[in-house]
PDB file of C-alpha atoms in Angstrom:
ATOM      1  CA  UNK A   1      12.754  -1.313  21.478  1.00  0.00           C
ATOM      2  CA  UNK A   2      10.226  -3.640  20.850  1.00  0.00           C
ATOM      3  CA  UNK A   3       7.381  -2.422  18.743  1.00  0.00           C
ATOM      4  CA  UNK A   4       3.804  -3.746  18.340  1.00  0.00           C
ATOM      5  CA  UNK A   5       3.078  -4.182  15.094  1.00  0.00           C
ATOM      6  CA  UNK A   6      -0.594  -4.504  12.892  1.00  0.00           C
ATOM      7  CA  UNK A   7      -0.161  -5.721   9.652  1.00  0.00           C
ATOM      8  CA  UNK A   8      -3.425  -6.594   7.224  1.00  0.00           C
ATOM      9  CA  UNK A   9      -3.067  -9.013   3.870  1.00  0.00           C
ATOM     10  CA  UNK A  10      -0.299 -11.600   5.642  1.00  0.00           C
ATOM     11  CA  UNK A  11      -1.388 -14.975   4.360  1.00  0.00           C
ATOM     12  CA  UNK A  12       1.804 -14.407   1.852  1.00  0.00           C
ATOM     13  CA  UNK A  13       3.425 -12.256  -0.399  1.00  0.00           C
ATOM     14  CA  UNK A  14       4.636  -8.752   0.920  1.00  0.00           C
ATOM     15  CA  UNK A  15       2.276  -8.670   4.145  1.00  0.00           C
ATOM     16  CA  UNK A  16       3.672 -12.271   5.080  1.00  0.00           C
ATOM     17  CA  UNK A  17       7.628 -11.086   4.565  1.00  0.00           C
ATOM     18  CA  UNK A  18       6.452  -8.387   6.519  1.00  0.00           C
ATOM     19  CA  UNK A  19       5.391  -9.962   9.598  1.00  0.00           C
ATOM     20  CA  UNK A  20       8.716 -12.113   9.376  1.00  0.00           C
ATOM     21  CA  UNK A  21      10.799  -9.520   9.080  1.00  0.00           C
ATOM     22  CA  UNK A  22       9.390  -7.566  12.405  1.00  0.00           C
ATOM     23  CA  UNK A  23       9.329 -11.088  14.504  1.00  0.00           C
ATOM     24  CA  UNK A  24      12.891 -11.363  13.095  1.00  0.00           C
ATOM     25  CA  UNK A  25      13.794  -7.837  14.653  1.00  0.00           C
ATOM     26  CA  UNK A  26      12.223  -8.755  18.242  1.00  0.00           C
ATOM     27  CA  UNK A  27       8.808  -7.377  17.727  1.00  0.00           C
ATOM     28  CA  UNK A  28       5.304  -8.469  18.487  1.00  0.00           C
ATOM     29  CA  UNK A  29       2.997  -8.635  15.725  1.00  0.00           C
ATOM     30  CA  UNK A  30      -0.998  -8.831  14.880  1.00  0.00           C
ATOM     31  CA  UNK A  31      -1.028 -10.650  11.450  1.00  0.00           C
ATOM     32  CA  UNK A  32      -4.565 -10.620   9.808  1.00  0.00           C
ATOM     33  CA  UNK A  33      -6.252 -12.238   6.960  1.00  0.00           C
ATOM     34  CA  UNK A  34      -9.727 -12.825   5.777  1.00  0.00           C
ATOM     35  CA  UNK A  35      -9.558 -16.358   6.869  1.00  0.00           C
ATOM     36  CA  UNK A  36      -7.825 -17.477  10.186  1.00  0.00           C
ATOM     37  CA  UNK A  37      -6.564 -20.525   8.739  1.00  0.00           C
ATOM     38  CA  UNK A  38      -4.239 -18.481   6.208  1.00  0.00           C
ATOM     39  CA  UNK A  39      -2.423 -17.739   9.021  1.00  0.00           C
ATOM     40  CA  UNK A  40      -1.285 -20.926  10.294  1.00  0.00           C
ATOM     41  CA  UNK A  41       2.217 -20.340   9.464  1.00  0.00           C
ATOM     42  CA  UNK A  42       2.304 -18.034  12.624  1.00  0.00           C
ATOM     43  CA  UNK A  43       0.410 -20.386  14.954  1.00  0.00           C
ATOM     44  CA  UNK A  44       2.840 -21.201  17.547  1.00  0.00           C
ATOM     45  CA  UNK A  45       5.030 -18.074  17.713  1.00  0.00           C
ATOM     46  CA  UNK A  46       4.735 -16.637  21.063  1.00  0.00           C
ATOM     47  CA  UNK A  47       5.099 -12.787  19.853  1.00  0.00           C
ATOM     48  CA  UNK A  48       2.012 -13.155  17.381  1.00  0.00           C
ATOM     49  CA  UNK A  49      -1.525 -12.911  17.525  1.00  0.00           C
ATOM     50  CA  UNK A  50      -3.341 -14.000  14.407  1.00  0.00           C
ATOM     51  CA  UNK A  51      -6.430 -12.115  13.787  1.00  0.00           C
ATOM     52  CA  UNK A  52      -9.405 -12.913  11.082  1.00  0.00           C
ATOM     53  CA  UNK A  53      -9.761  -9.520   9.681  1.00  0.00           C
ATOM     54  CA  UNK A  54     -11.433  -8.326   6.377  1.00  0.00           C
ATOM     55  CA  UNK A  55     -10.542  -4.937   5.251  1.00  0.00           C
ATOM     56  CA  UNK A  56     -13.884  -4.521   2.936  1.00  0.00           C
ATOM     57  CA  UNK A  57     -16.003  -3.925   5.672  1.00  0.00           C
ATOM     58  CA  UNK A  58     -14.503  -5.490   8.837  1.00  0.00           C
ATOM     59  CA  UNK A  59     -14.930  -3.552  12.221  1.00  0.00           C
ATOM     60  CA  UNK A  60     -11.679  -1.717  11.906  1.00  0.00           C
ATOM     61  CA  UNK A  61     -11.996  -0.183  15.832  1.00  0.00           C
ATOM     62  CA  UNK A  62     -12.731  -3.890  17.016  1.00  0.00           C
ATOM     63  CA  UNK A  63      -9.634  -5.438  15.417  1.00  0.00           C
ATOM     64  CA  UNK A  64      -7.251  -2.632  16.472  1.00  0.00           C
ATOM     65  CA  UNK A  65      -9.170  -3.282  20.275  1.00  0.00           C
ATOM     66  CA  UNK A  66      -7.750  -6.899  20.062  1.00  0.00           C
ATOM     67  CA  UNK A  67      -4.477  -5.872  19.571  1.00  0.00           C
ATOM     68  CA  UNK A  68      -4.404  -3.166  22.075  1.00  0.00           C
ATOM     69  CA  UNK A  69      -5.890  -5.864  24.490  1.00  0.00           C
ATOM     70  CA  UNK A  70      -2.921  -8.254  23.649  1.00  0.00           C
ATOM     71  CA  UNK A  71      -0.240  -6.231  23.302  1.00  0.00           C
ATOM     72  CA  UNK A  72      -1.249  -3.313  25.342  1.00  0.00           C
ATOM     73  CA  UNK A  73      -0.743  -0.685  22.190  1.00  0.00           C
ATOM     74  CA  UNK A  74      -0.336  -0.542  18.685  1.00  0.00           C
ATOM     75  CA  UNK A  75       3.091   1.151  17.141  1.00  0.00           C
ATOM     76  CA  UNK A  76       3.079   0.425  13.542  1.00  0.00           C
ATOM     77  CA  UNK A  77      -0.211   0.101  11.183  1.00  0.00           C
ATOM     78  CA  UNK A  78       0.799  -1.485   7.829  1.00  0.00           C
ATOM     79  CA  UNK A  79      -2.430  -1.068   5.530  1.00  0.00           C
ATOM     80  CA  UNK A  80      -0.635  -4.288   2.782  1.00  0.00           C
ATOM     81  CA  UNK A  81      -3.794  -6.122   2.100  1.00  0.00           C
ATOM     82  CA  UNK A  82      -5.264  -5.394  -1.549  1.00  0.00           C
ATOM     83  CA  UNK A  83      -5.912  -6.307  -5.158  1.00  0.00           C
ATOM     84  CA  UNK A  84      -5.123  -5.120  -8.828  1.00  0.00           C
ATOM     85  CA  UNK A  85      -8.095  -4.694 -11.157  1.00  0.00           C
ATOM     86  CA  UNK A  86      -7.196  -4.902 -14.570  1.00  0.00           C
ATOM     87  CA  UNK A  87      -9.478  -4.018 -17.735  1.00  0.00           C
ATOM     88  CA  UNK A  88     -10.349  -0.798 -19.540  1.00  0.00           C
ATOM     89  CA  UNK A  89     -12.010   1.444 -18.228  1.00  0.00           C
ATOM     90  CA  UNK A  90     -14.499   1.524 -20.623  1.00  0.00           C
ATOM     91  CA  UNK A  91     -14.882  -2.090 -19.265  1.00  0.00           C
ATOM     92  CA  UNK A  92     -15.040  -1.357 -15.853  1.00  0.00           C
ATOM     93  CA  UNK A  93     -18.305  -1.801 -14.082  1.00  0.00           C
ATOM     94  CA  UNK A  94     -19.384   0.448 -11.131  1.00  0.00           C
ATOM     95  CA  UNK A  95     -19.275  -2.815  -8.975  1.00  0.00           C
ATOM     96  CA  UNK A  96     -16.167  -3.622 -10.281  1.00  0.00           C
ATOM     97  CA  UNK A  97     -14.668  -0.383  -9.150  1.00  0.00           C
ATOM     98  CA  UNK A  98     -16.384   0.327  -6.009  1.00  0.00           C
ATOM     99  CA  UNK A  99     -14.856  -2.979  -4.943  1.00  0.00           C
ATOM    100  CA  UNK A 100     -11.610  -2.085  -5.701  1.00  0.00           C
ATOM    101  CA  UNK A 101     -11.770   1.365  -4.066  1.00  0.00           C
ATOM    102  CA  UNK A 102     -13.439  -0.264  -0.840  1.00  0.00           C
ATOM    103  CA  UNK A 103     -10.290  -3.022  -0.400  1.00  0.00           C
ATOM    104  CA  UNK A 104      -7.839  -0.782  -1.752  1.00  0.00           C
ATOM    105  CA  UNK A 105      -8.828   2.946  -0.343  1.00  0.00           C
ATOM    106  CA  UNK A 106     -11.644   2.613   2.211  1.00  0.00           C
ATOM    107  CA  UNK A 107     -10.293  -0.703   4.138  1.00  0.00           C
ATOM    108  CA  UNK A 108      -7.066   1.507   4.908  1.00  0.00           C
ATOM    109  CA  UNK A 109      -9.063   4.707   5.594  1.00  0.00           C
ATOM    110  CA  UNK A 110     -10.988   3.121   8.263  1.00  0.00           C
ATOM    111  CA  UNK A 111      -7.667   1.627   9.950  1.00  0.00           C
ATOM    112  CA  UNK A 112      -5.908   5.102   9.741  1.00  0.00           C
ATOM    113  CA  UNK A 113      -8.850   6.853  11.449  1.00  0.00           C
ATOM    114  CA  UNK A 114      -9.667   3.978  14.095  1.00  0.00           C
ATOM    115  CA  UNK A 115      -5.526   4.356  14.972  1.00  0.00           C
ATOM    116  CA  UNK A 116      -6.039   8.010  15.337  1.00  0.00           C
ATOM    117  CA  UNK A 117      -7.244   8.553  18.788  1.00  0.00           C
ATOM    118  CA  UNK A 118      -4.857   5.687  20.004  1.00  0.00           C
ATOM    119  CA  UNK A 119      -2.017   7.415  18.491  1.00  0.00           C
ATOM    120  CA  UNK A 120      -3.063  10.456  19.999  1.00  0.00           C
ATOM    121  CA  UNK A 121      -3.318   8.943  23.513  1.00  0.00           C
ATOM    122  CA  UNK A 122       0.082   7.097  23.694  1.00  0.00           C
ATOM    123  CA  UNK A 123       1.514  10.693  21.716  1.00  0.00           C
ATOM    124  CA  UNK A 124       2.910   8.754  18.912  1.00  0.00           C
ATOM    125  CA  UNK A 125       2.662   6.000  15.835  1.00  0.00           C
ATOM    126  CA  UNK A 126       3.348   5.093  12.667  1.00  0.00           C
ATOM    127  CA  UNK A 127       1.677   4.212   9.614  1.00  0.00           C
ATOM    128  CA  UNK A 128       2.827   2.142   6.349  1.00  0.00           C
ATOM    129  CA  UNK A 129       0.720   2.358   3.223  1.00  0.00           C
ATOM    130  CA  UNK A 130       1.796   0.236   0.616  1.00  0.00           C
ATOM    131  CA  UNK A 131       1.035   2.151  -2.427  1.00  0.00           C
ATOM    132  CA  UNK A 132       2.049   0.926  -6.060  1.00  0.00           C
ATOM    133  CA  UNK A 133       4.389   1.472  -9.188  1.00  0.00           C
ATOM    134  CA  UNK A 134       0.862   2.516 -10.704  1.00  0.00           C
ATOM    135  CA  UNK A 135       0.468   5.322  -8.531  1.00  0.00           C
ATOM    136  CA  UNK A 136       3.884   6.877  -9.592  1.00  0.00           C
ATOM    137  CA  UNK A 137       2.765   6.612 -13.467  1.00  0.00           C
ATOM    138  CA  UNK A 138      -0.235   4.602 -14.174  1.00  0.00           C
ATOM    139  CA  UNK A 139      -0.849   2.058 -17.124  1.00  0.00           C
ATOM    140  CA  UNK A 140      -3.385   0.934 -19.821  1.00  0.00           C
ATOM    141  CA  UNK A 141      -5.608  -1.631 -17.563  1.00  0.00           C
ATOM    142  CA  UNK A 142      -5.014  -0.100 -14.112  1.00  0.00           C
ATOM    143  CA  UNK A 143      -7.140   3.319 -14.236  1.00  0.00           C
ATOM    144  CA  UNK A 144      -9.342   2.078 -10.915  1.00  0.00           C
ATOM    145  CA  UNK A 145      -6.476   0.136  -9.332  1.00  0.00           C
ATOM    146  CA  UNK A 146      -4.393   2.813  -9.864  1.00  0.00           C
ATOM    147  CA  UNK A 147      -6.738   5.560  -8.750  1.00  0.00           C
ATOM    148  CA  UNK A 148      -7.504   3.589  -5.558  1.00  0.00           C
ATOM    149  CA  UNK A 149      -3.519   3.760  -4.743  1.00  0.00           C
ATOM    150  CA  UNK A 150      -3.000   7.117  -5.613  1.00  0.00           C
ATOM    151  CA  UNK A 151      -6.053   8.337  -3.577  1.00  0.00           C
ATOM    152  CA  UNK A 152      -4.514   6.516  -0.619  1.00  0.00           C
ATOM    153  CA  UNK A 153      -1.153   8.475  -1.416  1.00  0.00           C
ATOM    154  CA  UNK A 154      -3.047  11.796  -1.445  1.00  0.00           C
ATOM    155  CA  UNK A 155      -5.055  11.222   1.694  1.00  0.00           C
ATOM    156  CA  UNK A 156      -1.790   9.767   3.576  1.00  0.00           C
ATOM    157  CA  UNK A 157       0.061  13.305   2.942  1.00  0.00           C
ATOM    158  CA  UNK A 158      -3.115  14.589   4.834  1.00  0.00           C
ATOM    159  CA  UNK A 159      -3.072  12.387   7.396  1.00  0.00           C
ATOM    160  CA  UNK A 160       0.674  12.692   8.055  1.00  0.00           C
ATOM    161  CA  UNK A 161       0.328  16.881   8.436  1.00  0.00           C
ATOM    162  CA  UNK A 162      -2.789  16.241  10.529  1.00  0.00           C
ATOM    163  CA  UNK A 163      -1.343  13.956  13.383  1.00  0.00           C
ATOM    164  CA  UNK A 164       2.439  15.194  13.092  1.00  0.00           C
ATOM    165  CA  UNK A 165       1.753  17.305  16.549  1.00  0.00           C
ATOM    166  CA  UNK A 166       1.081  13.583  18.004  1.00  0.00           C
ATOM    167  CA  UNK A 167       4.315  12.340  16.511  1.00  0.00           C
ATOM    168  CA  UNK A 168       2.903  10.208  14.548  1.00  0.00           C
ATOM    169  CA  UNK A 169       4.754   9.470  11.309  1.00  0.00           C
ATOM    170  CA  UNK A 170       3.398   8.041   8.117  1.00  0.00           C
ATOM    171  CA  UNK A 171       5.481   6.027   5.294  1.00  0.00           C
ATOM    172  CA  UNK A 172       4.017   5.161   1.721  1.00  0.00           C
ATOM    173  CA  UNK A 173       5.684   2.475   0.129  1.00  0.00           C
ATOM    174  CA  UNK A 174       6.155   2.156  -3.652  1.00  0.00           C
ATOM    175  CA  UNK A 175       7.389  -0.937  -4.989  1.00  0.00           C
ATOM    176  CA  UNK A 176       8.295  -2.229  -8.074  1.00  0.00           C
ATOM    177  CA  UNK A 177       7.902  -5.706  -9.284  1.00  0.00           C
ATOM    178  CA  UNK A 178       8.476  -8.144  -6.265  1.00  0.00           C
ATOM    179  CA  UNK A 179       8.583 -12.155  -6.844  1.00  0.00           C
ATOM    180  CA  UNK A 180       5.389 -12.690  -4.940  1.00  0.00           C
ATOM    181  CA  UNK A 181       1.793 -14.522  -5.736  1.00  0.00           C
ATOM    182  CA  UNK A 182       0.173 -10.865  -6.432  1.00  0.00           C
ATOM    183  CA  UNK A 183      -0.064 -11.695 -10.026  1.00  0.00           C
ATOM    184  CA  UNK A 184      -1.383 -14.945 -10.175  1.00  0.00           C
ATOM    185  CA  UNK A 185      -3.466 -14.518  -6.954  1.00  0.00           C
ATOM    186  CA  UNK A 186      -4.500 -10.711  -6.693  1.00  0.00           C
ATOM    187  CA  UNK A 187      -4.817  -9.770 -10.043  1.00  0.00           C
ATOM    188  CA  UNK A 188      -8.641  -9.520 -10.999  1.00  0.00           C
ATOM    189  CA  UNK A 189     -10.067  -9.032 -14.592  1.00  0.00           C
ATOM    190  CA  UNK A 190     -12.863  -7.024 -15.489  1.00  0.00           C
ATOM    191  CA  UNK A 191     -15.845  -9.534 -16.525  1.00  0.00           C
ATOM    192  CA  UNK A 192     -16.255  -7.622 -19.787  1.00  0.00           C
ATOM    193  CA  UNK A 193     -13.344  -7.310 -22.159  1.00  0.00           C
ATOM    194  CA  UNK A 194     -13.794  -4.937 -25.215  1.00  0.00           C
ATOM    195  CA  UNK A 195     -10.768  -6.330 -27.961  1.00  0.00           C
ATOM    196  CA  UNK A 196     -10.054  -2.388 -29.089  1.00  0.00           C
ATOM    197  CA  UNK A 197      -7.924  -2.194 -26.118  1.00  0.00           C
ATOM    198  CA  UNK A 198      -5.863  -5.213 -27.200  1.00  0.00           C
ATOM    199  CA  UNK A 199      -3.051  -2.928 -28.619  1.00  0.00           C
ATOM    200  CA  UNK A 200      -2.519  -1.423 -24.864  1.00  0.00           C
ATOM    201  CA  UNK A 201      -4.791  -2.883 -22.161  1.00  0.00           C
ATOM    202  CA  UNK A 202      -4.007  -6.616 -23.695  1.00  0.00           C
ATOM    203  CA  UNK A 203      -0.445  -5.991 -23.815  1.00  0.00           C
ATOM    204  CA  UNK A 204       0.053  -5.027 -20.607  1.00  0.00           C
ATOM    205  CA  UNK A 205      -1.983  -8.145 -19.647  1.00  0.00           C
ATOM    206  CA  UNK A 206       0.460 -10.352 -21.475  1.00  0.00           C
ATOM    207  CA  UNK A 207       3.440  -8.647 -19.581  1.00  0.00           C
ATOM    208  CA  UNK A 208       2.068  -9.003 -16.536  1.00  0.00           C
ATOM    209  CA  UNK A 209       1.420 -12.887 -17.101  1.00  0.00           C
ATOM    210  CA  UNK A 210       5.343 -13.303 -18.489  1.00  0.00           C
ATOM    211  CA  UNK A 211       6.569 -11.520 -15.291  1.00  0.00           C
ATOM    212  CA  UNK A 212       4.654 -13.562 -12.909  1.00  0.00           C
ATOM    213  CA  UNK A 213       7.337 -15.753 -10.994  1.00  0.00           C
ATOM    214  CA  UNK A 214      10.068 -13.821 -12.707  1.00  0.00           C
ATOM    215  CA  UNK A 215      10.107 -10.591 -11.122  1.00  0.00           C
ATOM    216  CA  UNK A 216      13.451  -9.441  -9.780  1.00  0.00           C
ATOM    217  CA  UNK A 217      12.590  -7.875  -6.494  1.00  0.00           C
ATOM    218  CA  UNK A 218      12.728 -10.052  -3.232  1.00  0.00           C
ATOM    219  CA  UNK A 219      10.078  -9.597  -0.552  1.00  0.00           C
ATOM    220  CA  UNK A 220      12.262 -10.549   2.289  1.00  0.00           C
ATOM    221  CA  UNK A 221      14.786  -7.693   1.296  1.00  0.00           C
ATOM    222  CA  UNK A 222      12.112  -5.641   0.995  1.00  0.00           C
ATOM    223  CA  UNK A 223      10.634  -6.036   4.294  1.00  0.00           C
ATOM    224  CA  UNK A 224      13.981  -5.960   5.900  1.00  0.00           C
ATOM    225  CA  UNK A 225      14.387  -2.553   4.767  1.00  0.00           C
ATOM    226  CA  UNK A 226      10.634  -1.295   5.537  1.00  0.00           C
ATOM    227  CA  UNK A 227      10.882  -2.547   9.326  1.00  0.00           C
ATOM    228  CA  UNK A 228      14.694  -0.966   9.592  1.00  0.00           C
ATOM    229  CA  UNK A 229      13.278   2.421   8.211  1.00  0.00           C
ATOM    230  CA  UNK A 230       9.724   2.060   9.905  1.00  0.00           C
ATOM    231  CA  UNK A 231      11.461   1.951  12.932  1.00  0.00           C
ATOM    232  CA  UNK A 232      13.888   4.530  12.714  1.00  0.00           C
ATOM    233  CA  UNK A 233      14.596   8.015  13.109  1.00  0.00           C
ATOM    234  CA  UNK A 234      14.253   8.978   9.826  1.00  0.00           C
ATOM    235  CA  UNK A 235      10.798   8.084   7.998  1.00  0.00           C
ATOM    236  CA  UNK A 236      10.677   9.140   4.131  1.00  0.00           C
ATOM    237  CA  UNK A 237       7.559   9.838   3.198  1.00  0.00           C
ATOM    238  CA  UNK A 238       7.615   8.023  -0.151  1.00  0.00           C
ATOM    239  CA  UNK A 239      10.010   4.650   0.081  1.00  0.00           C
ATOM    240  CA  UNK A 240      11.070   3.669  -3.698  1.00  0.00           C
ATOM    241  CA  UNK A 241      11.472   0.203  -3.643  1.00  0.00           C
ATOM    242  CA  UNK A 242      13.392  -1.766  -6.907  1.00  0.00           C
ATOM    243  CA  UNK A 243      15.299  -0.057  -9.650  1.00  0.00           C
ATOM    244  CA  UNK A 244      12.504  -0.246 -11.595  1.00  0.00           C
ATOM    245  CA  UNK A 245      10.329   1.487  -9.068  1.00  0.00           C
ATOM    246  CA  UNK A 246      13.543   3.677  -9.212  1.00  0.00           C
ATOM    247  CA  UNK A 247      13.780   4.604 -12.899  1.00  0.00           C
ATOM    248  CA  UNK A 248       9.873   5.250 -13.206  1.00  0.00           C
ATOM    249  CA  UNK A 249       9.999   7.812  -9.831  1.00  0.00           C
ATOM    250  CA  UNK A 250      12.770   9.715 -12.099  1.00  0.00           C
ATOM    251  CA  UNK A 251      11.157   9.214 -15.153  1.00  0.00           C
ATOM    252  CA  UNK A 252       7.964  10.814 -14.227  1.00  0.00           C
ATOM    253  CA  UNK A 253       9.217  13.727 -12.196  1.00  0.00           C
ATOM    254  CA  UNK A 254      11.799  14.559 -14.758  1.00  0.00           C
ATOM    255  CA  UNK A 255       8.805  14.148 -17.596  1.00  0.00           C
ATOM    256  CA  UNK A 256       6.374  16.399 -15.045  1.00  0.00           C
ATOM    257  CA  UNK A 257       9.053  18.739 -14.760  1.00  0.00           C
ATOM    258  CA  UNK A 258       9.738  19.412 -18.652  1.00  0.00           C
ATOM    259  CA  UNK A 259       5.670  19.428 -19.104  1.00  0.00           C
ATOM    260  CA  UNK A 260       5.653  22.305 -16.185  1.00  0.00           C
ATOM    261  CA  UNK A 261       8.589  24.703 -18.113  1.00  0.00           C
ATOM    262  CA  UNK A 262       6.587  24.195 -21.466  1.00  0.00           C
ATOM    263  CA  UNK A 263       3.876  26.116 -19.857  1.00  0.00           C
ATOM    264  CA  UNK A 264       5.374  28.942 -17.815  1.00  0.00           C
ATOM    265  CA  UNK A 265       3.755  31.801 -19.707  1.00  0.00           C
ATOM    266  CA  UNK A 266       0.480  30.008 -19.951  1.00  0.00           C
ATOM    267  CA  UNK A 267       0.561  29.411 -15.725  1.00  0.00           C
ATOM    268  CA  UNK A 268       2.035  32.801 -14.960  1.00  0.00           C
ATOM    269  CA  UNK A 269      -0.599  34.929 -17.324  1.00  0.00           C
ATOM    270  CA  UNK A 270      -3.502  33.571 -15.712  1.00  0.00           C
ATOM    271  CA  UNK A 271      -2.762  35.660 -12.472  1.00  0.00           C
ATOM    272  CA  UNK A 272      -4.849  39.455 -11.517  1.00  0.00           C
ATOM    273  CA  UNK A 273      -2.797  42.226 -12.331  1.00  0.00           C
ATOM    274  CA  UNK A 274      -1.617  44.498  -9.732  1.00  0.00           C
TER     275      UNK A 274
END
C-alpha cells in the first residue's frame, strides 16, 4: 500500500537516497531542505512535494500541515537532517553545543510533537529517526554530537511507548560509515582547538578525513532496507546498518555486560535489608 513520507535533509546523502527509494517503491514523498533549490532533482516527479524547511527553528506544525494538504496524510516521518560537531568538550562553546543540539535533537523533537495529533487521528504512523554510531559508543571529539543522538534515542524510546496505543511505531537507524558527503559537508569543527587533545581528538579527526569518499557503506542499499522495514509488519526499534556498526554494537554490549557482572556484589548491597 502506498504511504506518504515526510523526510528532512533531502538535499544529498541518506535523505536523498531514502526519497529515491520510497519513490521507486511507489510511495509519495515530501522532501525538505533549508533551500528549495537544493531539491531541484525532485522537481519533476509527480509523486513528490518539495518544501523549504529548516529543522533549526522551523514551524514544524505548518510544514506537516502543508504535507497533509498535498497528500491528505503523513504515514512516515523521517528525521534525517543533521550535522556533526567535532572538537574536545573543553573546546566546545555554549553556542556551538546549543546549535548542535538544536539541529540534531530539538529539530526532530518538534516534528515528532507536531506529528503526534495527526498520528492519533489516523490511528497509526511511523517515525524513523536517524541516529549515529556515536550513540552506540562515543568517540573523542564527538561529545556533543553523540550526546544529541543519544538524547534522540532516549526520547524515541519514550515516544514509542506513549504512542503505542494508536499503533505508532518508531525505528532508530544506527548507520556505520556510508559513502555520502557527510564528512565533507556536514562535519563542523569547533572554533577553538587545544593541541593537548591531538593524541585522541586529532587522531579521530585525521581518521575521518582519510575515510571520506572511501566508506564501505552504500547509501542506496541502506535506503532500500529502511523503506522495506519501515513499511513492513515487523519494525525493529534499532536498525543497525553495516558490518562496522554491527561489530561496534556487539563489542559495546559485551563490554557493558562484563562491567555489570563485575559489579554484581556492589549493586546488590545497595538495597534495603528486609
